[in-house]
PDB file of C-alpha atoms in Angstrom:
ATOM      1  CA  ALA A   1       0.000   0.000   0.000  1.00 42.00           C
ATOM      2  CA  GLY A   2       2.892   2.343   0.713  1.00 43.00           C
ATOM      3  CA  THR A   3       4.563   1.805  -2.677  1.00 40.00           C
ATOM      4  CA  ARG A   4       3.624   4.079  -5.536  1.00 39.00           C
ATOM      5  CA  THR A   5       2.066   2.195  -8.432  1.00 44.00           C
ATOM      6  CA  PRO A   6       2.938   2.570 -12.147  1.00 41.00           C
ATOM      7  CA  ILE A   7      -0.161   4.757 -12.388  1.00 43.00           C
ATOM      8  CA  LEU A   8       1.410   7.158  -9.891  1.00 39.00           C
ATOM      9  CA  ARG A   9       4.766   7.172 -11.659  1.00 40.00           C
ATOM     10  CA  GLN A  10       3.041   8.146 -14.908  1.00 42.00           C
ATOM     11  CA  ALA A  11       1.160  10.892 -13.124  1.00 43.00           C
ATOM     12  CA  GLN A  12       4.440  12.348 -11.754  1.00 42.00           C
ATOM     13  CA  SER A  13       5.200  13.718 -15.210  1.00 42.00           C
ATOM     14  CA  CYS A  14       2.540  16.393 -14.725  1.00 41.00           C
ATOM     15  CA  ALA A  15       3.982  19.886 -14.768  1.00 38.00           C
ATOM     16  CA  SER A  16       2.460  20.738 -11.420  1.00 42.00           C
ATOM     17  CA  ILE A  17       1.751  18.043  -8.820  1.00 40.00           C
ATOM     18  CA  GLN A  18      -0.723  19.335  -6.317  1.00 42.00           C
ATOM     19  CA  SER A  19      -2.749  17.798  -3.543  1.00 41.00           C
ATOM     20  CA  ARG A  20      -6.235  16.899  -4.624  1.00 43.00           C
ATOM     21  CA  ARG A  21      -7.568  18.353  -1.424  1.00 42.00           C
ATOM     22  CA  ALA A  22      -5.756  21.666  -1.964  1.00 41.00           C
ATOM     23  CA  VAL A  23      -7.124  22.271  -5.439  1.00 39.00           C
ATOM     24  CA  ARG A  24     -10.634  20.812  -5.185  1.00 43.00           C
ATOM     25  CA  GLY A  25     -13.122  23.449  -6.237  1.00 44.00           C
ATOM     26  CA  GLN A  26     -10.593  25.495  -8.242  1.00 43.00           C
ATOM     27  CA  HIS A  27     -10.998  23.681 -11.541  1.00 40.00           C
ATOM     28  CA  SER A  28     -12.811  25.417 -14.391  1.00 39.00           C
ATOM     29  CA  ALA A  29     -14.780  23.778 -17.176  1.00 36.00           C
ATOM     30  CA  ILE A  30     -12.698  25.627 -19.779  1.00 35.00           C
ATOM     31  CA  ALA A  31      -9.178  24.970 -18.532  1.00 38.00           C
ATOM     32  CA  PRO A  32      -9.377  22.145 -16.000  1.00 41.00           C
ATOM     33  CA  LYS A  33      -6.355  21.089 -13.980  1.00 41.00           C
ATOM     34  CA  ILE A  34      -5.463  17.457 -13.382  1.00 37.00           C
ATOM     35  CA  THR A  35      -4.952  16.335  -9.811  1.00 41.00           C
ATOM     36  CA  CYS A  36      -1.873  14.138  -9.687  1.00 37.00           C
ATOM     37  CA  GLU A  37      -0.956  13.514  -6.075  1.00 43.00           C
ATOM     38  CA  SER A  38      -4.002  12.325  -4.202  1.00 49.00           C
ATOM     39  CA  ARG A  39      -6.273  10.855  -6.884  1.00 60.00           C
ATOM     40  CA  ILE A  40      -4.889   9.782 -10.226  1.00 54.00           C
ATOM     41  CA  SER A  41      -7.113   9.359 -13.280  1.00 53.00           C
ATOM     42  CA  LEU A  42      -5.661   8.509 -16.677  1.00 48.00           C
ATOM     43  CA  SER A  43      -8.511   9.669 -18.900  1.00 48.00           C
ATOM     44  CA  ALA A  44     -10.389  12.920 -19.385  1.00 45.00           C
ATOM     45  CA  PRO A  45      -9.551  15.963 -17.186  1.00 45.00           C
ATOM     46  CA  LYS A  46     -11.972  17.225 -14.599  1.00 47.00           C
ATOM     47  CA  VAL A  47     -14.815  19.504 -15.498  1.00 43.00           C
ATOM     48  CA  GLU A  48     -16.799  21.836 -13.257  1.00 45.00           C
ATOM     49  CA  LYS A  49     -18.122  20.449 -10.249  1.00 42.00           C
ATOM     50  CA  GLU A  50     -22.742   8.933  -8.203  1.00 43.00           C
ATOM     51  CA  SER A  51     -27.492 -14.957  12.237  1.00 43.00           C
ATOM     52  CA  ARG A  52     -29.529 -13.371  14.622  1.00 44.00           C
ATOM     53  CA  ALA A  53     -28.185 -11.317  17.421  1.00 46.00           C
ATOM     54  CA  THR A  54     -29.571 -10.486  20.819  1.00 48.00           C
ATOM     55  CA  PRO A  55     -32.143  -7.640  21.028  1.00 49.00           C
ATOM     56  CA  GLU A  56     -29.515  -5.417  22.651  1.00 51.00           C
ATOM     57  CA  VAL A  57     -27.031  -5.975  19.787  1.00 45.00           C
ATOM     58  CA  ASP A  58     -29.734  -5.470  17.139  1.00 55.00           C
ATOM     59  CA  CYS A  59     -30.717  -2.172  18.758  1.00 53.00           C
ATOM     60  CA  SER A  60     -27.101  -0.988  18.821  1.00 58.00           C
ATOM     61  CA  ARG A  61     -26.630  -1.943  15.159  1.00 58.00           C
ATOM     62  CA  ARG A  62     -29.795  -0.154  14.118  1.00 58.00           C
ATOM     63  CA  SER A  63     -28.692   3.003  15.943  1.00 58.00           C
ATOM     64  CA  MET A  64     -25.255   2.934  14.330  1.00 58.00           C
ATOM     65  CA  LEU A  65     -26.699   2.296  10.866  1.00 62.00           C
ATOM     66  CA  ALA A  66     -29.165   5.145  11.282  1.00 56.00           C
ATOM     67  CA  ALA A  67     -26.316   7.510  12.185  1.00 55.00           C
ATOM     68  CA  VAL A  68     -24.254   6.376   9.200  1.00 55.00           C
ATOM     69  CA  ALA A  69     -27.190   6.773   6.829  1.00 54.00           C
ATOM     70  CA  ALA A  70     -27.939  10.253   8.137  1.00 52.00           C
ATOM     71  CA  ALA A  71     -24.347  11.314   7.458  1.00 50.00           C
ATOM     72  CA  THR A  72     -24.209   9.793   3.961  1.00 49.00           C
ATOM     73  CA  VAL A  73     -25.468  11.877   1.019  1.00 44.00           C
ATOM     74  CA  LEU A  74     -25.344  10.573  -2.558  1.00 43.00           C
ATOM     75  CA  SER A  75     -26.231  11.976  -5.969  1.00 37.00           C
ATOM     76  CA  PRO A  76     -28.764  10.451  -7.674  1.00 38.00           C
ATOM     77  CA  VAL A  77     -23.352  -7.047  -5.969  1.00 36.00           C
ATOM     78  CA  VAL A  78     -20.746  -8.016  -7.065  1.00 37.00           C
ATOM     79  CA  ALA A  79     -17.486  -8.965  -5.344  1.00 38.00           C
ATOM     80  CA  PRO A  80     -14.707  -6.376  -4.929  1.00 42.00           C
ATOM     81  CA  GLN A  81     -11.558  -6.921  -6.917  1.00 45.00           C
ATOM     82  CA  SER A  82      -8.275  -4.996  -7.089  1.00 49.00           C
ATOM     83  CA  ALA A  83      -7.966  -2.891 -10.232  1.00 51.00           C
ATOM     84  CA  SER A  84      -4.182  -2.960  -9.990  1.00 50.00           C
ATOM     85  CA  ALA A  85      -4.034  -6.734  -9.480  1.00 48.00           C
ATOM     86  CA  ALA A  86      -6.564  -7.648 -12.159  1.00 52.00           C
ATOM     87  CA  GLY A  87      -5.323  -5.239 -14.814  1.00 74.00           C
ATOM     88  CA  ILE A  88      -7.348  -2.620 -16.628  1.00 90.00           C
ATOM     89  CA  PRO A  89      -9.904  -3.927 -19.132  1.00 93.00           C
ATOM     90  CA  SER A  90     -10.305  -2.229 -22.474  1.00 93.00           C
ATOM     91  CA  GLY A  91     -12.506   0.862 -22.358  1.00 95.00           C
ATOM     92  CA  PHE A  92     -11.849   1.698 -18.702  1.00 97.00           C
ATOM     93  CA  ALA A  93      -9.598   4.102 -16.806  1.00 96.00           C
ATOM     94  CA  PRO A  94      -8.421   3.842 -13.188  1.00 96.00           C
ATOM     95  CA  VAL A  95      -8.922   6.225 -10.283  1.00 96.00           C
ATOM     96  CA  GLN A  96      -6.658   5.861  -7.257  1.00 95.00           C
ATOM     97  CA  ASP A  97      -7.090   8.154  -4.250  1.00 96.00           C
ATOM     98  CA  LEU A  98      -4.011   7.748  -2.074  1.00 95.00           C
ATOM     99  CA  GLN A  99      -5.121  10.235   0.558  1.00 95.00           C
ATOM    100  CA  ASP A 100      -8.549   8.760   1.256  1.00 96.00           C
ATOM    101  CA  GLY A 101      -7.598   5.164   0.450  1.00 97.00           C
ATOM    102  CA  TYR A 102      -9.655   3.733  -2.397  1.00 97.00           C
ATOM    103  CA  GLN A 103      -9.466   2.813  -6.074  1.00 96.00           C
ATOM    104  CA  PHE A 104     -11.842   1.782  -8.848  1.00 97.00           C
ATOM    105  CA  LEU A 105     -12.334   1.801 -12.624  1.00 97.00           C
ATOM    106  CA  TYR A 106     -14.723   3.890 -14.713  1.00 97.00           C
ATOM    107  CA  PRO A 107     -15.570   3.876 -18.448  1.00 97.00           C
ATOM    108  CA  PHE A 108     -13.830   6.131 -20.929  1.00 95.00           C
ATOM    109  CA  GLY A 109     -15.962   9.149 -21.727  1.00 95.00           C
ATOM    110  CA  TRP A 110     -17.287   9.691 -18.219  1.00 98.00           C
ATOM    111  CA  GLN A 111     -16.135  12.944 -16.658  1.00 97.00           C
ATOM    112  CA  GLU A 112     -15.553  13.946 -13.057  1.00 97.00           C
ATOM    113  CA  VAL A 113     -18.052  16.406 -11.618  1.00 96.00           C
ATOM    114  CA  SER A 114     -18.536  18.004  -8.213  1.00 96.00           C
ATOM    115  CA  VAL A 115     -21.505  16.827  -6.131  1.00 95.00           C
ATOM    116  CA  ASN A 116     -22.136  17.963  -2.566  1.00 95.00           C
ATOM    117  CA  GLY A 117     -21.655  15.143  -0.069  1.00 93.00           C
ATOM    118  CA  ALA A 118     -19.690  12.895  -2.417  1.00 97.00           C
ATOM    119  CA  ASP A 119     -15.929  12.470  -2.352  1.00 97.00           C
ATOM    120  CA  CYS A 120     -15.779  11.580  -6.035  1.00 97.00           C
ATOM    121  CA  VAL A 121     -18.298  11.382  -8.904  1.00 98.00           C
ATOM    122  CA  TYR A 122     -17.835  10.402 -12.549  1.00 98.00           C
ATOM    123  CA  LYS A 123     -20.753  10.461 -14.973  1.00 97.00           C
ATOM    124  CA  ASP A 124     -21.740  10.306 -18.610  1.00 97.00           C
ATOM    125  CA  VAL A 125     -22.612  13.842 -19.699  1.00 93.00           C
ATOM    126  CA  ILE A 126     -25.158  12.566 -22.240  1.00 96.00           C
ATOM    127  CA  GLU A 127     -26.783   9.918 -20.023  1.00 96.00           C
ATOM    128  CA  PRO A 128     -26.629  11.538 -16.549  1.00 92.00           C
ATOM    129  CA  LEU A 129     -28.074   8.483 -14.766  1.00 97.00           C
ATOM    130  CA  GLU A 130     -24.965   6.561 -15.823  1.00 98.00           C
ATOM    131  CA  SER A 131     -22.498   7.416 -13.072  1.00 98.00           C
ATOM    132  CA  VAL A 132     -20.312   6.210 -10.236  1.00 98.00           C
ATOM    133  CA  SER A 133     -19.896   7.955  -6.895  1.00 98.00           C
ATOM    134  CA  ILE A 134     -17.905   7.458  -3.707  1.00 98.00           C
ATOM    135  CA  THR A 135     -19.033   8.655  -0.285  1.00 97.00           C
ATOM    136  CA  ILE A 136     -17.011   8.392   2.917  1.00 97.00           C
ATOM    137  CA  VAL A 137     -18.325   8.573   6.499  1.00 95.00           C
ATOM    138  CA  ASP A 138     -16.255   8.381   9.693  1.00 95.00           C
ATOM    139  CA  VAL A 139     -16.935   5.251  11.768  1.00 94.00           C
ATOM    140  CA  ASN A 140     -13.888   5.236  14.034  1.00 85.00           C
ATOM    141  CA  GLU A 141     -15.260   2.696  16.504  1.00 88.00           C
ATOM    142  CA  THR A 142     -16.256   0.186  13.811  1.00 92.00           C
ATOM    143  CA  SER A 143     -13.665  -2.017  12.113  1.00 94.00           C
ATOM    144  CA  SER A 144     -15.849  -4.149   9.822  1.00 96.00           C
ATOM    145  CA  ILE A 145     -19.084  -3.665   7.898  1.00 97.00           C
ATOM    146  CA  SER A 146     -20.392  -6.849   9.553  1.00 96.00           C
ATOM    147  CA  GLU A 147     -20.571  -4.969  12.861  1.00 96.00           C
ATOM    148  CA  LEU A 148     -23.405  -2.882  11.389  1.00 95.00           C
ATOM    149  CA  GLY A 149     -25.535  -5.926  10.541  1.00 96.00           C
ATOM    150  CA  ASN A 150     -25.906  -8.493   7.799  1.00 97.00           C
ATOM    151  CA  PRO A 151     -26.017  -7.554   4.076  1.00 97.00           C
ATOM    152  CA  ASP A 152     -29.818  -7.341   3.992  1.00 97.00           C
ATOM    153  CA  GLN A 153     -29.962  -5.068   7.040  1.00 97.00           C
ATOM    154  CA  VAL A 154     -27.232  -2.731   5.816  1.00 97.00           C
ATOM    155  CA  ALA A 155     -28.657  -2.599   2.296  1.00 97.00           C
ATOM    156  CA  GLN A 156     -32.156  -1.813   3.579  1.00 97.00           C
ATOM    157  CA  THR A 157     -30.925   0.991   5.821  1.00 96.00           C
ATOM    158  CA  LEU A 158     -28.615   2.640   3.299  1.00 96.00           C
ATOM    159  CA  ILE A 159     -31.013   2.338   0.362  1.00 95.00           C
ATOM    160  CA  ASN A 160     -33.972   3.736   2.304  1.00 93.00           C
ATOM    161  CA  ASN A 161     -32.086   6.530   4.065  1.00 91.00           C
ATOM    162  CA  ALA A 162     -29.062   7.491   1.976  1.00 91.00           C
ATOM    163  CA  LEU A 163     -28.941   6.064  -1.529  1.00 94.00           C
ATOM    164  CA  THR A 164     -32.373   7.148  -2.767  1.00 92.00           C
ATOM    165  CA  SER A 165     -34.542  10.232  -2.487  1.00 90.00           C
ATOM    166  CA  LYS A 166     -37.618  10.249  -0.272  1.00 89.00           C
ATOM    167  CA  SER A 167     -39.924  10.581  -3.268  1.00 91.00           C
ATOM    168  CA  ALA A 168     -38.480   7.521  -5.031  1.00 93.00           C
ATOM    169  CA  VAL A 169     -39.564   3.909  -4.509  1.00 96.00           C
ATOM    170  CA  PRO A 170     -36.585   1.551  -3.990  1.00 96.00           C
ATOM    171  CA  THR A 171     -36.568  -2.200  -4.559  1.00 97.00           C
ATOM    172  CA  ILE A 172     -33.705  -4.459  -3.484  1.00 97.00           C
ATOM    173  CA  VAL A 173     -32.832  -7.018  -6.159  1.00 98.00           C
ATOM    174  CA  SER A 174     -30.070  -8.940  -4.376  1.00 97.00           C
ATOM    175  CA  THR A 175     -27.426  -8.715  -1.636  1.00 97.00           C
ATOM    176  CA  SER A 176     -24.192 -10.568  -0.962  1.00 96.00           C
ATOM    177  CA  SER A 177     -21.064 -10.573   1.182  1.00 95.00           C
ATOM    178  CA  ARG A 178     -17.437 -11.300   0.286  1.00 92.00           C
ATOM    179  CA  ASP A 179     -14.180 -11.281   2.237  1.00 92.00           C
ATOM    180  CA  VAL A 180     -11.185 -10.050   0.223  1.00 90.00           C
ATOM    181  CA  ALA A 181      -7.711  -9.734   1.741  1.00 91.00           C
ATOM    182  CA  GLY A 182      -9.194  -9.802   5.231  1.00 93.00           C
ATOM    183  CA  ARG A 183     -11.784  -7.097   4.530  1.00 96.00           C
ATOM    184  CA  THR A 184     -15.536  -7.696   4.334  1.00 96.00           C
ATOM    185  CA  TYR A 185     -17.467  -6.109   1.462  1.00 97.00           C
ATOM    186  CA  TYR A 186     -21.255  -6.020   1.195  1.00 97.00           C
ATOM    187  CA  THR A 187     -22.712  -5.589  -2.274  1.00 97.00           C
ATOM    188  CA  PHE A 188     -26.317  -5.028  -3.261  1.00 97.00           C
ATOM    189  CA  GLU A 189     -28.249  -4.449  -6.452  1.00 98.00           C
ATOM    190  CA  PHE A 190     -31.391  -2.323  -6.392  1.00 98.00           C
ATOM    191  CA  THR A 191     -33.738  -0.205  -8.488  1.00 98.00           C
ATOM    192  CA  THR A 192     -35.148   3.230  -7.736  1.00 97.00           C
ATOM    193  CA  LYS A 193     -38.422   4.249  -9.348  1.00 97.00           C
ATOM    194  CA  ALA A 194     -39.047   7.992  -9.663  1.00 95.00           C
ATOM    195  CA  SER A 195     -41.901   9.807 -11.396  1.00 93.00           C
ATOM    196  CA  ASN A 196     -40.122  10.012 -14.757  1.00 94.00           C
ATOM    197  CA  TYR A 197     -37.427   7.316 -14.687  1.00 95.00           C
ATOM    198  CA  THR A 198     -36.212   4.111 -13.039  1.00 97.00           C
ATOM    199  CA  ARG A 199     -32.549   3.743 -12.148  1.00 98.00           C
ATOM    200  CA  HIS A 200     -30.849   0.369 -11.782  1.00 98.00           C
ATOM    201  CA  ALA A 201     -27.796   0.443  -9.519  1.00 98.00           C
ATOM    202  CA  ILE A 202     -25.168  -1.572  -7.671  1.00 98.00           C
ATOM    203  CA  SER A 203     -23.535  -0.444  -4.407  1.00 98.00           C
ATOM    204  CA  THR A 204     -20.485  -1.862  -2.682  1.00 98.00           C
ATOM    205  CA  VAL A 205     -19.740  -0.902   0.927  1.00 98.00           C
ATOM    206  CA  ALA A 206     -16.788  -1.633   3.207  1.00 98.00           C
ATOM    207  CA  ILE A 207     -15.060  -0.243   6.279  1.00 97.00           C
ATOM    208  CA  GLY A 208     -11.359   0.624   6.484  1.00 96.00           C
ATOM    209  CA  ASN A 209      -9.148   3.449   7.730  1.00 95.00           C
ATOM    210  CA  GLY A 210     -11.827   4.231  10.317  1.00 95.00           C
ATOM    211  CA  LYS A 211     -14.336   5.103   7.562  1.00 96.00           C
ATOM    212  CA  LEU A 212     -17.350   3.630   5.807  1.00 97.00           C
ATOM    213  CA  TYR A 213     -16.857   3.686   2.024  1.00 98.00           C
ATOM    214  CA  THR A 214     -19.836   3.424  -0.331  1.00 98.00           C
ATOM    215  CA  LEU A 215     -19.403   3.078  -4.088  1.00 98.00           C
ATOM    216  CA  THR A 216     -22.646   3.343  -6.062  1.00 98.00           C
ATOM    217  CA  THR A 217     -22.881   2.997  -9.822  1.00 98.00           C
ATOM    218  CA  GLY A 218     -25.858   2.573 -12.107  1.00 98.00           C
ATOM    219  CA  ALA A 219     -27.798   3.479 -15.233  1.00 98.00           C
ATOM    220  CA  ASN A 220     -31.294   4.172 -16.491  1.00 98.00           C
ATOM    221  CA  GLU A 221     -33.407   0.997 -16.402  1.00 98.00           C
ATOM    222  CA  ARG A 222     -34.118   1.330 -20.129  1.00 97.00           C
ATOM    223  CA  ARG A 223     -30.349   0.990 -20.798  1.00 98.00           C
ATOM    224  CA  TRP A 224     -29.617  -1.581 -18.094  1.00 98.00           C
ATOM    225  CA  LYS A 225     -29.253  -4.550 -20.425  1.00 97.00           C
ATOM    226  CA  LYS A 226     -26.593  -2.695 -22.422  1.00 97.00           C
ATOM    227  CA  MET A 227     -24.842  -1.101 -19.442  1.00 98.00           C
ATOM    228  CA  LYS A 228     -24.932  -4.013 -16.989  1.00 98.00           C
ATOM    229  CA  PRO A 229     -21.477  -5.429 -17.924  1.00 97.00           C
ATOM    230  CA  LYS A 230     -19.866  -2.004 -17.459  1.00 97.00           C
ATOM    231  CA  ILE A 231     -21.677  -1.339 -14.188  1.00 98.00           C
ATOM    232  CA  GLU A 232     -20.604  -4.726 -12.845  1.00 96.00           C
ATOM    233  CA  THR A 233     -16.991  -4.074 -13.879  1.00 96.00           C
ATOM    234  CA  ILE A 234     -16.996  -0.776 -11.980  1.00 97.00           C
ATOM    235  CA  ALA A 235     -18.427  -2.402  -8.845  1.00 97.00           C
ATOM    236  CA  LYS A 236     -16.008  -5.349  -9.019  1.00 92.00           C
ATOM    237  CA  SER A 237     -13.007  -3.038  -9.348  1.00 94.00           C
ATOM    238  CA  PHE A 238     -13.712  -1.110  -6.135  1.00 96.00           C
ATOM    239  CA  GLU A 239     -11.147  -1.610  -3.390  1.00 96.00           C
ATOM    240  CA  VAL A 240     -10.472   0.092  -0.074  1.00 97.00           C
ATOM    241  CA  THR A 241      -6.728   0.613   0.310  1.00 95.00           C
ATOM    242  CA  TYR A 242      -4.336   2.165   2.789  1.00 91.00           C
ATOM    243  CA  ALA A 243      -5.086   5.866   3.356  1.00 89.00           C
ATOM    244  CA  SER A 244      -1.856   7.862   3.519  1.00 83.00           C
ATOM    245  CA  ALA A 245      -3.347  10.462   5.861  1.00 63.00           C
ATOM    246  CA  THR A 246      -4.849   7.939   8.309  1.00 51.00           C
ATOM    247  CA  PRO A 247      -3.180   5.218  10.399  1.00 48.00           C
ATOM    248  CA  TYR A 248      -4.382   1.859   9.191  1.00 43.00           C
TER     249      TYR A 248
END
C-alpha cells in the first residue's frame, strides 16, 4: 500500500503536482487542472463540479446504521476486486485516491463532476443516470461492515435513508457478502423508481481506515441490459486501500 504504483509514476510527469484536497473546487470547465498527487485518473480531465443477534445488539446496530445513513449523502453485488491486481480492461480508466484510500475503474468518456456530499463522482454527460460515486463517512469505533448488521440489514438501511430520495420507490434485487484480503465487502443491487425514470444500480460498501466507504454505480433501467457489464466491472473493481493520511 505504501509503494507508488505505475499509475502514480506516470502521473508524476505532470507539470504541477498538487494535492487533490488543496485544489478541489478550483478547476474550471474551460481549462481544467489534473490532480496528480491524491487521486490519479488517466482519462479525461476534470470539469466543473454517483445470524440473529440479541435484542440489545440489534438495537445498537440499528442506531449505528441510522447515524451512518444520516451522514451519507449521494447523488442520484458483485465482489470487490483490485484494479491494480486484475489489470485494466479495455474501455476503462483507473482512479486511485491515495489520501482517502480507495481505487476503482470507470468507463472512458465519463467525466468527473462536483456533487455535494460525495468524495468523487464520474458520470456520462449525455446519459446523466450513468455514473459512479464514492461517499465516505467516519466510523472510528467500527472495524468491519459486519458490525453494522448483515447484508440485507445494511442494504435496507442505506437504500432507504441514503442512496435514494424520499420521493423515489426503492426495490432491493439482491445482496451478498465477500471477504477479500481480510476485509468484508457487502454488495447489493437495487432499483429506484421515480416519477419520470427508473434507475438500476449496484452499491459496494466496506469499512477501512476508520471510515465507511460506499461506491454506487448505475444506469437508467431502459439501458440496463446494455450497461450491466460495465456497471458490474466498476463495482467489481472497487477496493479500499491504505489511506496515507490515516493510520491503518
